[in-house]
mmCIF file of C-alpha atoms in Angstrom:
data_model
loop_
_atom_site.group_PDB
_atom_site.id
_atom_site.type_symbol
_atom_site.label_atom_id
_atom_site.label_comp_id
_atom_site.label_asym_id
_atom_site.label_seq_id
_atom_site.Cartn_x
_atom_site.Cartn_y
_atom_site.Cartn_z
ATOM 1 C CA MET A 119 -10.219 -9.174 -5.128
ATOM 2 C CA LYS A 120 -7.775 -8.701 -2.369
ATOM 3 C CA ALA A 121 -7.415 -4.604 -3.476
ATOM 4 C CA LEU A 122 -11.188 -4.440 -3.158
ATOM 5 C CA LEU A 123 -11.583 -5.832 0.409
ATOM 6 C CA ARG A 124 -8.552 -3.517 1.177
ATOM 7 C CA LEU A 125 -10.920 -0.567 0.023
ATOM 8 C CA CYS A 126 -13.741 -2.186 2.092
ATOM 9 C CA LEU A 127 -11.774 -2.316 4.926
ATOM 10 C CA ALA A 128 -10.651 1.329 4.873
ATOM 11 C CA ALA A 129 -14.211 2.248 4.598
ATOM 12 C CA LEU A 130 -15.175 0.230 7.373
ATOM 13 C CA LEU A 131 -12.617 1.778 9.803
ATOM 14 C CA VAL A 132 -14.439 5.032 9.415
ATOM 15 C CA SER A 133 -18.069 3.889 9.207
ATOM 16 C CA PRO A 134 -20.112 3.679 12.359
ATOM 17 C CA VAL A 135 -20.496 -0.161 13.556
ATOM 18 C CA THR A 136 -22.572 -1.359 16.191
ATOM 19 C CA GLN A 137 -20.953 -3.440 19.052
ATOM 20 C CA ALA A 138 -22.790 -6.190 20.640
ATOM 21 C CA ALA A 139 -22.278 -9.379 22.510
ATOM 22 C CA SER A 140 -22.438 -12.427 20.737
ATOM 23 C CA ALA A 141 -24.443 -15.422 22.144
ATOM 24 C CA ASP A 142 -24.049 -18.117 19.546
ATOM 25 C CA GLY A 143 -20.375 -17.565 18.483
ATOM 26 C CA ALA A 144 -20.530 -15.244 15.345
ATOM 27 C CA VAL A 145 -18.055 -12.749 15.293
ATOM 28 C CA ALA A 146 -20.257 -10.201 13.223
ATOM 29 C CA GLN A 147 -23.584 -9.943 11.653
ATOM 30 C CA VAL A 148 -24.221 -8.237 8.213
ATOM 31 C CA ASN A 149 -27.897 -7.484 7.451
ATOM 32 C CA GLY A 150 -28.912 -10.059 9.839
ATOM 33 C CA VAL A 151 -26.638 -12.824 8.372
ATOM 34 C CA ASP A 152 -23.943 -14.116 10.744
ATOM 35 C CA ILE A 153 -20.302 -14.438 10.028
ATOM 36 C CA PRO A 154 -19.421 -17.538 12.031
ATOM 37 C CA ARG A 155 -16.378 -17.979 14.265
ATOM 38 C CA ALA A 156 -15.391 -20.899 12.188
ATOM 39 C CA ALA A 157 -14.632 -18.456 9.006
ATOM 40 C CA PHE A 158 -12.616 -16.072 11.358
ATOM 41 C CA ASP A 159 -10.502 -18.767 12.818
ATOM 42 C CA GLY A 160 -9.960 -20.115 9.378
ATOM 43 C CA GLU A 161 -8.428 -16.804 8.328
ATOM 44 C CA VAL A 162 -6.510 -16.357 11.256
ATOM 45 C CA ALA A 163 -4.881 -19.657 10.834
ATOM 46 C CA ARG A 164 -4.063 -19.125 7.447
ATOM 47 C CA LEU A 165 -2.142 -16.132 8.372
ATOM 48 C CA GLN A 166 -0.396 -17.686 11.116
ATOM 49 C CA SER A 167 0.744 -20.220 8.782
ATOM 50 C CA THR A 168 2.346 -17.784 6.648
ATOM 51 C CA GLY A 169 4.251 -16.401 9.330
ATOM 52 C CA THR A 170 1.894 -13.566 10.171
ATOM 53 C CA ALA A 171 1.837 -12.457 13.983
ATOM 54 C CA VAL A 172 -1.634 -12.017 14.790
ATOM 55 C CA ASP A 173 -2.174 -9.256 17.174
ATOM 56 C CA ALA A 174 -5.373 -7.542 18.231
ATOM 57 C CA THR A 175 -5.055 -4.751 15.185
ATOM 58 C CA THR A 176 -4.782 -7.746 12.565
ATOM 59 C CA ALA A 177 -7.575 -9.715 14.303
ATOM 60 C CA ASN A 178 -9.647 -6.814 13.710
ATOM 61 C CA ALA A 179 -8.724 -6.451 10.298
ATOM 62 C CA VAL A 180 -9.313 -9.937 9.410
ATOM 63 C CA ARG A 181 -12.999 -9.468 10.642
ATOM 64 C CA HIS A 182 -13.608 -6.471 8.665
ATOM 65 C CA ARG A 183 -12.337 -8.057 5.698
ATOM 66 C CA LEU A 184 -15.121 -10.983 6.374
ATOM 67 C CA ILE A 185 -17.836 -8.187 6.841
ATOM 68 C CA ALA A 186 -16.945 -6.532 3.449
ATOM 69 C CA ARG A 187 -16.740 -10.156 1.817
ATOM 70 C CA GLU A 188 -20.278 -10.783 3.378
ATOM 71 C CA LEU A 189 -21.855 -7.507 2.369
ATOM 72 C CA LEU A 190 -20.666 -7.886 -1.471
ATOM 73 C CA TRP A 191 -21.877 -11.310 -1.556
ATOM 74 C CA GLN A 192 -25.222 -10.246 -0.510
ATOM 75 C CA LYS A 193 -25.343 -7.761 -3.169
ATOM 76 C CA VAL A 194 -24.281 -10.313 -5.934
ATOM 77 C CA ARG A 195 -27.120 -12.473 -4.664
ATOM 78 C CA ALA A 196 -29.619 -9.692 -4.553
ATOM 79 C CA SER A 197 -28.536 -8.659 -8.383
ATOM 80 C CA GLY A 198 -29.800 -12.089 -9.615
ATOM 81 C CA ALA A 199 -26.153 -13.410 -10.595
ATOM 82 C CA CYS A 200 -26.641 -16.625 -9.191
ATOM 83 C CA GLY A 201 -28.774 -18.514 -11.556
ATOM 84 C CA ALA A 202 -28.717 -21.865 -9.926
ATOM 85 C CA PRO A 203 -27.281 -22.907 -6.347
ATOM 86 C CA ALA A 204 -24.196 -24.612 -8.018
ATOM 87 C CA VAL A 205 -23.606 -21.159 -9.654
ATOM 88 C CA CYS A 206 -23.365 -19.435 -6.117
ATOM 89 C CA ASP A 207 -21.137 -22.006 -4.432
ATOM 90 C CA ASP A 208 -18.276 -20.867 -2.054
ATOM 91 C CA ALA A 209 -15.449 -21.514 -4.920
ATOM 92 C CA SER A 210 -17.296 -19.327 -7.174
ATOM 93 C CA ARG A 211 -17.940 -16.285 -4.756
ATOM 94 C CA ASP A 212 -14.883 -14.381 -5.439
ATOM 95 C CA ALA A 213 -15.270 -14.435 -9.107
ATOM 96 C CA LEU A 214 -18.832 -13.435 -8.924
ATOM 97 C CA ILE A 215 -18.071 -10.454 -6.656
ATOM 98 C CA GLU A 216 -15.518 -9.457 -9.001
ATOM 99 C CA ALA A 217 -17.923 -9.574 -11.853
ATOM 100 C CA TYR A 218 -20.640 -7.606 -9.758
ATOM 101 C CA VAL A 219 -18.201 -4.785 -9.120
ATOM 102 C CA ASN A 220 -16.896 -4.441 -12.628
ATOM 103 C CA ARG A 221 -20.546 -4.146 -13.731
ATOM 104 C CA ARG A 222 -21.157 -1.429 -11.264
ATOM 105 C CA VAL A 223 -17.609 0.358 -11.832
ATOM 106 C CA PRO A 224 -16.980 0.689 -15.607
ATOM 107 C CA VAL A 225 -13.512 1.236 -16.945
ATOM 108 C CA VAL A 226 -12.374 4.613 -16.770
ATOM 109 C CA GLU A 227 -11.177 6.590 -20.051
ATOM 110 C CA VAL A 228 -8.433 8.923 -19.132
ATOM 111 C CA THR A 229 -7.860 12.006 -21.386
ATOM 112 C CA GLU A 230 -4.662 12.912 -23.115
ATOM 113 C CA GLN A 231 -4.757 16.332 -21.358
ATOM 114 C CA ALA A 232 -4.928 14.488 -18.012
ATOM 115 C CA VAL A 233 -1.877 12.293 -19.172
ATOM 116 C CA ARG A 234 0.241 15.397 -20.046
ATOM 117 C CA ALA A 235 -0.505 17.009 -16.858
ATOM 118 C CA ARG A 236 0.525 14.407 -14.782
ATOM 119 C CA TYR A 237 3.686 13.731 -16.726
ATOM 120 C CA ASP A 238 4.571 17.557 -16.458
ATOM 121 C CA ASP A 239 4.053 17.396 -12.697
ATOM 122 C CA ILE A 240 6.397 14.253 -12.427
ATOM 123 C CA VAL A 241 8.984 16.339 -14.351
ATOM 124 C CA SER A 242 8.403 19.520 -12.329
ATOM 125 C CA ARG A 243 9.504 17.441 -9.063
ATOM 126 C CA LEU A 244 12.831 16.432 -10.536
ATOM 127 C CA GLY A 245 15.989 17.944 -9.418
ATOM 128 C CA GLN A 246 19.306 18.293 -11.777
ATOM 129 C CA ARG A 247 20.936 15.190 -9.878
ATOM 130 C CA GLU A 248 19.456 11.725 -9.065
ATOM 131 C CA PHE A 249 21.082 9.639 -6.429
ATOM 132 C CA ARG A 250 21.368 5.737 -6.055
ATOM 133 C CA PHE A 251 21.351 4.813 -2.421
ATOM 134 C CA SER A 252 20.903 1.845 -0.005
ATOM 135 C CA LEU A 253 19.013 2.334 3.641
ATOM 136 C CA ILE A 254 19.279 0.280 6.787
ATOM 137 C CA GLY A 255 16.169 1.067 9.152
ATOM 138 C CA MET A 256 16.347 0.203 12.718
ATOM 139 C CA ASP A 257 13.943 1.010 15.769
ATOM 140 C CA ASP A 258 16.754 1.108 18.361
ATOM 141 C CA ALA A 259 19.313 4.134 17.863
ATOM 142 C CA ALA A 260 21.954 2.219 20.037
ATOM 143 C CA ALA A 261 21.533 -0.998 18.057
ATOM 144 C CA LEU A 262 22.041 1.169 14.687
ATOM 145 C CA ARG A 263 25.164 2.966 16.035
ATOM 146 C CA ALA A 264 26.779 -0.318 16.840
ATOM 147 C CA LEU A 265 25.834 -1.393 13.328
ATOM 148 C CA ALA A 266 27.305 1.711 11.808
ATOM 149 C CA ASP A 267 30.780 0.969 13.824
ATOM 150 C CA ARG A 268 30.688 -2.293 12.273
ATOM 151 C CA VAL A 269 30.027 -0.905 8.636
ATOM 152 C CA ALA A 270 32.858 1.434 9.313
ATOM 153 C CA ALA A 271 34.959 -1.415 10.151
ATOM 154 C CA GLY A 272 34.456 -2.956 7.104
ATOM 155 C CA ALA A 273 31.124 -5.094 7.454
ATOM 156 C CA ASP A 274 29.113 -5.448 4.451
ATOM 157 C CA PHE A 275 26.454 -2.855 4.176
ATOM 158 C CA ALA A 276 24.249 -5.111 2.040
ATOM 159 C CA HIS A 277 24.668 -8.112 4.355
ATOM 160 C CA GLU A 278 23.799 -5.865 7.388
ATOM 161 C CA ALA A 279 20.757 -4.549 5.711
ATOM 162 C CA ARG A 280 19.468 -8.008 4.654
ATOM 163 C CA THR A 281 20.140 -8.978 8.269
ATOM 164 C CA HIS A 282 18.940 -6.043 10.406
ATOM 165 C CA SER A 283 16.943 -3.413 8.448
ATOM 166 C CA HIS A 284 13.149 -3.277 8.985
ATOM 167 C CA PHE A 285 12.624 -1.691 5.413
ATOM 168 C CA ALA A 286 11.229 -3.473 2.705
ATOM 169 C CA SER A 287 14.435 -2.767 0.839
ATOM 170 C CA ALA A 288 16.027 -5.014 3.038
ATOM 171 C CA ALA A 289 15.341 -7.961 0.864
ATOM 172 C CA ASN A 290 17.496 -6.261 -1.714
ATOM 173 C CA GLY A 291 20.493 -5.589 0.572
ATOM 174 C CA GLY A 292 19.003 -2.074 1.365
ATOM 175 C CA GLU A 293 19.122 -0.868 -2.423
ATOM 176 C CA LEU A 294 16.360 1.726 -3.411
ATOM 177 C CA GLY A 295 17.151 2.587 -6.902
ATOM 178 C CA TRP A 296 17.391 6.059 -8.263
ATOM 179 C CA HIS A 297 15.562 9.053 -6.753
ATOM 180 C CA SER A 298 15.724 12.771 -7.789
ATOM 181 C CA PHE A 299 14.429 15.852 -5.888
ATOM 182 C CA PRO A 300 15.160 19.563 -6.125
ATOM 183 C CA GLU A 301 17.883 21.203 -4.428
ATOM 184 C CA PRO A 302 18.384 22.887 -2.120
ATOM 185 C CA VAL A 303 16.434 20.141 -0.148
ATOM 186 C CA THR A 304 12.899 21.628 0.841
ATOM 187 C CA ASP A 305 10.604 19.717 3.198
ATOM 188 C CA GLY A 306 7.598 18.334 1.170
ATOM 189 C CA ARG A 307 9.531 18.452 -2.377
ATOM 190 C CA THR A 308 11.591 15.226 -1.948
ATOM 191 C CA ASN A 309 9.709 13.119 -4.099
ATOM 192 C CA GLY A 310 9.080 10.541 -1.053
ATOM 193 C CA VAL A 311 12.472 10.568 0.260
ATOM 194 C CA PRO A 312 12.406 11.853 3.864
ATOM 195 C CA ALA A 313 13.823 15.248 3.930
ATOM 196 C CA GLY A 314 16.444 14.287 6.472
ATOM 197 C CA ILE A 315 17.716 11.427 4.335
ATOM 198 C CA ALA A 316 17.439 13.546 1.336
ATOM 199 C CA GLN A 317 19.278 16.550 2.942
ATOM 200 C CA ALA A 318 22.328 13.943 3.680
ATOM 201 C CA LEU A 319 22.513 12.358 0.295
ATOM 202 C CA ALA A 320 22.811 15.991 -1.290
ATOM 203 C CA GLY A 321 26.163 16.610 0.673
ATOM 204 C CA MET A 322 27.790 13.030 0.029
ATOM 205 C CA GLN A 323 30.096 11.458 -2.224
ATOM 206 C CA PRO A 324 29.495 7.907 -3.871
ATOM 207 C CA GLY A 325 30.419 5.306 -1.361
ATOM 208 C CA GLN A 326 30.267 7.351 1.398
ATOM 209 C CA VAL A 327 28.059 6.155 4.438
ATOM 210 C CA SER A 328 25.942 8.625 6.735
ATOM 211 C CA PRO A 329 25.903 8.980 10.136
ATOM 212 C CA PRO A 330 22.966 7.380 11.851
ATOM 213 C CA LEU A 331 19.795 9.679 11.117
ATOM 214 C CA ARG A 332 16.487 10.134 12.312
ATOM 215 C CA ALA A 333 13.573 8.729 10.086
ATOM 216 C CA ASP A 334 9.943 8.701 9.793
ATOM 217 C CA GLU A 335 10.161 5.252 11.234
ATOM 218 C CA GLY A 336 13.125 4.882 14.015
ATOM 219 C CA TRP A 337 16.638 5.547 12.800
ATOM 220 C CA ALA A 338 18.502 4.900 9.330
ATOM 221 C CA LEU A 339 21.838 4.647 7.770
ATOM 222 C CA VAL A 340 22.308 5.723 4.193
ATOM 223 C CA ARG A 341 25.041 4.854 1.660
ATOM 224 C CA LEU A 342 25.183 6.708 -1.450
ATOM 225 C CA GLU A 343 26.059 4.207 -4.357
ATOM 226 C CA ALA A 344 26.226 6.402 -7.212
ATOM 227 C CA VAL A 345 25.132 10.298 -8.614
ATOM 228 C CA ARG A 346 24.381 11.159 -12.249
ATOM 229 C CA PRO A 347 22.581 13.952 -13.869
ATOM 230 C CA THR A 348 18.828 13.461 -13.719
ATOM 231 C CA LEU A 349 17.442 11.386 -16.665
ATOM 232 C CA THR A 350 14.232 13.006 -17.589
ATOM 233 C CA PRO A 351 11.922 10.180 -19.347
ATOM 234 C CA ASP A 352 10.489 11.135 -22.420
ATOM 235 C CA TYR A 353 6.752 11.547 -22.550
ATOM 236 C CA ALA A 354 6.344 9.173 -25.427
ATOM 237 C CA ASP A 355 7.851 6.637 -23.122
ATOM 238 C CA MET A 356 5.827 7.316 -19.906
ATOM 239 C CA ARG A 357 2.379 8.019 -21.933
ATOM 240 C CA GLU A 358 0.866 4.773 -21.728
ATOM 241 C CA THR A 359 2.105 3.870 -18.167
ATOM 242 C CA LEU A 360 0.693 7.138 -17.005
ATOM 243 C CA ARG A 361 -2.567 6.438 -18.588
ATOM 244 C CA SER A 362 -3.034 3.184 -16.869
ATOM 245 C CA LEU A 363 -2.013 4.526 -13.451
ATOM 246 C CA LEU A 364 -4.450 7.444 -13.701
ATOM 247 C CA ALA A 365 -7.222 4.983 -14.987
ATOM 248 C CA ALA A 366 -6.610 2.560 -11.982
ATOM 249 C CA GLN A 367 -6.762 5.516 -9.385
ATOM 250 C CA ALA A 368 -10.069 6.815 -10.871
ATOM 251 C CA ARG A 369 -11.318 3.250 -10.632
ATOM 252 C CA GLU A 370 -10.179 2.987 -7.085
ATOM 253 C CA ALA A 371 -12.046 6.346 -6.298
ATOM 254 C CA GLN A 372 -15.263 5.098 -7.882
ATOM 255 C CA LEU A 373 -14.769 1.533 -5.834
ATOM 256 C CA ARG A 374 -14.501 3.501 -2.805
ATOM 257 C CA GLU A 375 -17.964 5.598 -3.357
ATOM 258 C CA LEU A 376 -19.526 2.229 -4.208
ATOM 259 C CA ILE A 377 -18.293 0.754 -1.150
ATOM 260 C CA VAL A 378 -19.216 3.511 1.264
ATOM 261 C CA ASP A 379 -22.654 3.732 -0.338
ATOM 262 C CA LEU A 380 -23.102 -0.207 0.549
ATOM 263 C CA LEU A 381 -21.904 0.349 4.015
ATOM 264 C CA ARG A 382 -24.193 3.701 4.415
ATOM 265 C CA HIS A 383 -27.155 1.274 3.886
ATOM 266 C CA ALA A 384 -25.972 -1.620 5.852
ATOM 267 C CA ARG A 385 -26.859 -2.844 9.339
ATOM 268 C CA ILE A 386 -23.502 -4.243 10.739
ATOM 269 C CA THR A 387 -23.101 -5.493 14.131
ATOM 270 C CA VAL A 388 -19.673 -6.999 15.652
ATOM 271 C CA SER A 389 -19.022 -9.209 18.761
ATOM 272 C CA ASP A 390 -17.601 -7.828 21.936
#
């Protein structure tokens, strides 16, 4: 359900939505049905209870999620899925929406040819070596330079990562696992590793820490943990995983088409 609402949110962000003042406290209206301010406030309070800071962007995303949920709920009711009032209560709403979407978007069958093509593409993007490394990311260059000095003086890299890094890998002490990319490093062919970081890794020895590097988001410090010849996975070992991945991607594309179509025929107004 959360993934479905994220797709709705993405579609709403590129769809025309009418702005209007609200006289009755509703935060939005979907095909004439109000989304009450209380529902919006409840979602904001739930986020805040988890420690999430709710700024204007987050608040707008909350409103769009409520719009998406209401739009899908209207389609559920119009489909006749609610056989009795008790079936259509709030507690059953998400399950009924999920069932409605499953009826509209069937399971996608992925051909063997498509699976093999994805495998070949993955293998073609690997280099002869793979690198296991850790990363610390910070917004402020001066703060990262000070951190680099502490690490050079003997501070524990993993502890500094857990304490200061803004990357998701901070919880793992900055550890990012094994990554491979063709060498020499070419921008756009680094398997998701930023080119500057890949370039640094290619010239480092295990245990070495890089100087501060410019990253996509601020600044980064990299420690190379280990290097080994690339272990190319066997097709048989990856086959079912790739099939599931391709099926999920195809279904997501169909879901997006469904949502865009629903939005195209909806009247949505949000309050100022």
